[in-house]
Amino acid sequence: MAVSGTLDNLVSGASADSPDADTSGASGAPGARAVTAGERALRELLGQRVAVLDGAWGTMLQNAGLTPADYRTERFADHPKDVTGDPDLLNLTRPDIILDVHRQYLAAGADITTTNTFTATSIGQADYGLESLVREMNVQGARLAREAADEAAQKTGTRRFVAGSIGPLNVTLSLSPRVEDPAYRAVTFDQVKASYAEQIAALAEGGVDLLLIETIFDTLNAKAAIAAAREVAPQLPLWISVTIVDMSGRTLSGQTVEAFWSSIAHAEPLVVGVNCSLGAEEMRPHVADLARLAGTFTACHPNAGLPNAFGGYDQTPEEAGRLIGGFASEGLVNVVGGCCGTTPAHIARIAESVRGTAPRALPELPATTRFSGLEPFEIGPDTGFVMIGERTNVTGSARFRRLIEADDYQAAIDVALEQVRGGANLLDVNMDADLLDSERAMTTFLNLLATEPEAARLPIMIDSSRWSVLEAGLRCVQGKGVVNSISLKEGEEPFLAQARRIRDFGAGVVVMAFDEQGQADTTERKVAICARAYDLLTQKVGFPATDIIFDPNVLAVATGIAEHNGYAKAFVDALPLIKQRCPGVRISGGISNLSFSFRGNDVVREAMHSAFLLHAVRAGLDMGIVNAGQLAVYADIPADLLELVEDVLFDRR
């Protein structure tokens, strides 16, 4: 759904309990949600032809000649705040107008009609003082849409569907409203999630067929909505639609389309798409990106061109139909519709333009490891060794720790930038220090890091030995990051519970080779623990193998204890065996641990790291936590030093 102006000025079927619900499950996959008969029918439609969504709601309501009396009616005559311009309130005060808009769009050829609930959250309604009516607005909005859809289906013999419209908020989790305090956030992740959960539960109660999380300009807000949906209405499929704000090809919070998709793919949406802000012509490259990247149905509902000097839209129905029909004929979309400025006339022409056109075929995509910050990062066959910057870690960098303890976060950001400029592909962030409020430090640093585009383009590895700190970090990252780490140290149940939470946030996970008996120090133990964790994650949690990173423990050698001398060789020997037993995974390690016995002797340490990495990468090591920019070149190590180093590493004498 769209409302008109800037994001249309922000003015603008069956629930799980219904007989239409089938709780047999979508598949045998772990955690597979139930699939309703409505979803099965919608999937069938999307596989047969290009489906049509309705158009702008704000445009229609603005053209309806509404007066303040239409918003207030007798019920709200004495309400202390101005409610004029609250489109969601019209579900309660002028349901006849809302029904009429639904009917016009359905008569124009829409297969899917959206509820008039774009801003019907407690946060969205706070300015009007109507937070207490959120449930009623959404239930009524869903019921009105359901009534119109079922009426149209009865008249035409063609099933119509209802999408519960979940719009953006006037607050963002990735950006600060205070220029002078970039780490500040007006709301928390949990507050946003709770606000969306109330709306989603009511939409489900009202009988929607799917949930449309639309006009997304902050992916972290969208993650909160996704989490709410999976918690309160897991039976409903998701349609997730991003807004690209300008010709830069990015969201308001800075992500590219590919980074956005990597960030929300864990939700396994039925449909992913692009809407609002741009006209069809400007939107085309972003629609094409999603069509290439997504293994699910794709959609677009653009504005009626770009706004004119007066904020209106001049694109004719014929032009909209021609452009969007072109998307369909190119095989880019499965669903089309309209956003700001579009009307039933536009939808009728769009429906006509895609009639008889085959829908986009879902591509078979290779399994690959993808992470993202503001930009995507894919680990493929030709990626090479992935460097995870280690200096934004209070346990590994005395300088970084001093800065964090002094609350000098801006200087701490400079440490991150040094790692980026040194070639880091990800940033490892750790705040585990005795005198720190680690949750606060993690939150503050990540919020501030999000405002520094050069560093924020990289995925974040959230590193802590404390679960509360890991979860605090997950609530701050809009991209697809990595949690470092979990293990089987406390047994299977805590391990599985943490893995499920990580999966809920869409992050990858580092799993340490550690179980109830302790840290794995032999090749056999490393392989056995990784295999056990792999089976649990893939079979009981549904974790994609490509999102699993094993750390088989890089341990210190040359400590003076004889049994430690084989640790480096045991690590290298385990790598190909883990890859063979656990297909699809990646393997990482904390490289500086290896040379701990030589701390203070940087020449030897750097030579050890370089030599070890050469052999480990050849054996299957994909990534490592290193001081980016400080690795010695193997070929430059003096021959006598190299011989001594490799003798130590491989316990040759």
Coordinates of N, CA and C in Angstrom, one line a residue, residues 427-429 459-465 467 469-471 473-474 480-487 498-499 501-503 505-512 547-549:
L427 N 34.6 -6.9 10.5 CA 35.2 -6.3 11.7 C 34.7 -7.1 12.9
D428 N 35.6 -7.6 13.7 CA 35.3 -8.3 14.9 C 35.3 -7.3 16.1
V429 N 34.1 -7.2 16.8 CA 33.9 -6.2 17.8 C 33.7 -7.0 19.1
P459 N 30.5 -6.2 7.0 CA 29.7 -6.9 8.0 C 30.4 -6.9 9.3
I460 N 29.6 -7.1 10.4 CA 30.1 -7.0 11.7 C 30.1 -8.4 12.3
M461 N 31.2 -8.8 13.0 CA 31.3 -10.0 13.8 C 31.2 -9.6 15.2
I462 N 30.1 -10.0 15.9 CA 29.8 -9.6 17.2 C 30.4 -10.6 18.1
D463 N 31.4 -10.3 18.9 CA 32.3 -11.2 19.6 C 32.1 -11.0 21.1
S464 N 31.7 -12.0 21.8 CA 31.6 -12.0 23.3 C 31.5 -13.4 23.8
S465 N 31.9 -13.5 25.1 CA 31.7 -14.8 25.8 C 30.4 -14.7 26.6
W467 N 26.3 -14.1 26.5 CA 25.1 -14.1 25.6 C 24.4 -12.8 25.6
V469 N 25.5 -9.9 25.8 CA 26.3 -8.9 25.0 C 26.1 -9.2 23.5
L470 N 26.1 -10.5 23.2 CA 25.9 -10.9 21.8 C 24.5 -10.5 21.3
E471 N 23.5 -10.7 22.2 CA 22.2 -10.3 21.8 C 22.0 -8.8 21.7
G473 N 24.3 -6.8 20.7 CA 24.9 -6.5 19.4 C 24.0 -6.8 18.3
L474 N 23.3 -7.9 18.3 CA 22.4 -8.3 17.2 C 21.3 -7.3 17.1
K480 N 23.7 -8.3 7.7 CA 23.8 -9.7 8.1 C 25.2 -9.9 8.6
G481 N 25.3 -10.0 10.0 CA 26.5 -10.1 10.6 C 26.8 -11.5 11.0
V482 N 27.7 -11.7 12.0 CA 28.1 -13.0 12.5 C 28.3 -12.9 14.0
V483 N 27.8 -14.0 14.7 CA 27.9 -14.1 16.1 C 29.2 -14.9 16.4
N484 N 30.0 -14.4 17.2 CA 31.3 -15.1 17.6 C 31.3 -15.2 19.1
S485 N 30.9 -16.2 19.8 CA 30.6 -17.5 19.2 C 29.7 -18.3 20.2
I486 N 29.3 -19.5 19.8 CA 28.6 -20.4 20.7 C 29.3 -21.7 20.6
S487 N 29.0 -22.6 21.6 CA 29.7 -23.9 21.6 C 28.8 -24.9 22.4
Q498 N 20.4 -20.9 21.8 CA 21.2 -19.7 21.3 C 21.2 -19.7 19.7
A499 N 21.4 -20.9 19.2 CA 21.4 -20.9 17.7 C 20.1 -20.5 17.1
R501 N 18.0 -18.3 18.4 CA 17.9 -16.8 18.5 C 18.8 -16.2 17.4
I502 N 20.0 -16.7 17.2 CA 20.9 -16.1 16.2 C 20.2 -16.2 14.8
R503 N 19.6 -17.4 14.5 CA 18.9 -17.5 13.3 C 17.7 -16.6 13.1
F505 N 17.6 -13.6 14.1 CA 18.2 -12.3 13.7 C 18.8 -12.3 12.3
G506 N 18.9 -13.5 11.7 CA 19.5 -13.7 10.4 C 21.0 -13.6 10.3
A507 N 21.6 -13.8 11.4 CA 23.1 -13.8 11.4 C 23.7 -15.1 11.2
G508 N 25.0 -15.1 10.7 CA 25.8 -16.3 10.7 C 26.3 -16.6 12.1
V509 N 27.0 -17.7 12.3 CA 27.5 -18.1 13.6 C 28.8 -18.8 13.5
V510 N 29.7 -18.4 14.5 CA 30.9 -19.1 14.7 C 30.7 -20.1 15.8
V511 N 31.1 -21.3 15.5 CA 31.0 -22.4 16.5 C 32.3 -22.9 16.9
M512 N 32.6 -22.7 18.2 CA 33.9 -23.2 18.7 C 33.9 -24.7 18.9
D547 N 25.9 -20.6 6.5 CA 26.0 -19.6 7.5 C 26.7 -20.1 8.8
I548 N 27.3 -21.2 8.7 CA 28.0 -21.8 9.8 C 29.5 -21.7 9.6
I549 N 30.2 -21.1 10.6 CA 31.7 -21.0 10.5 C 32.2 -21.7 11.7

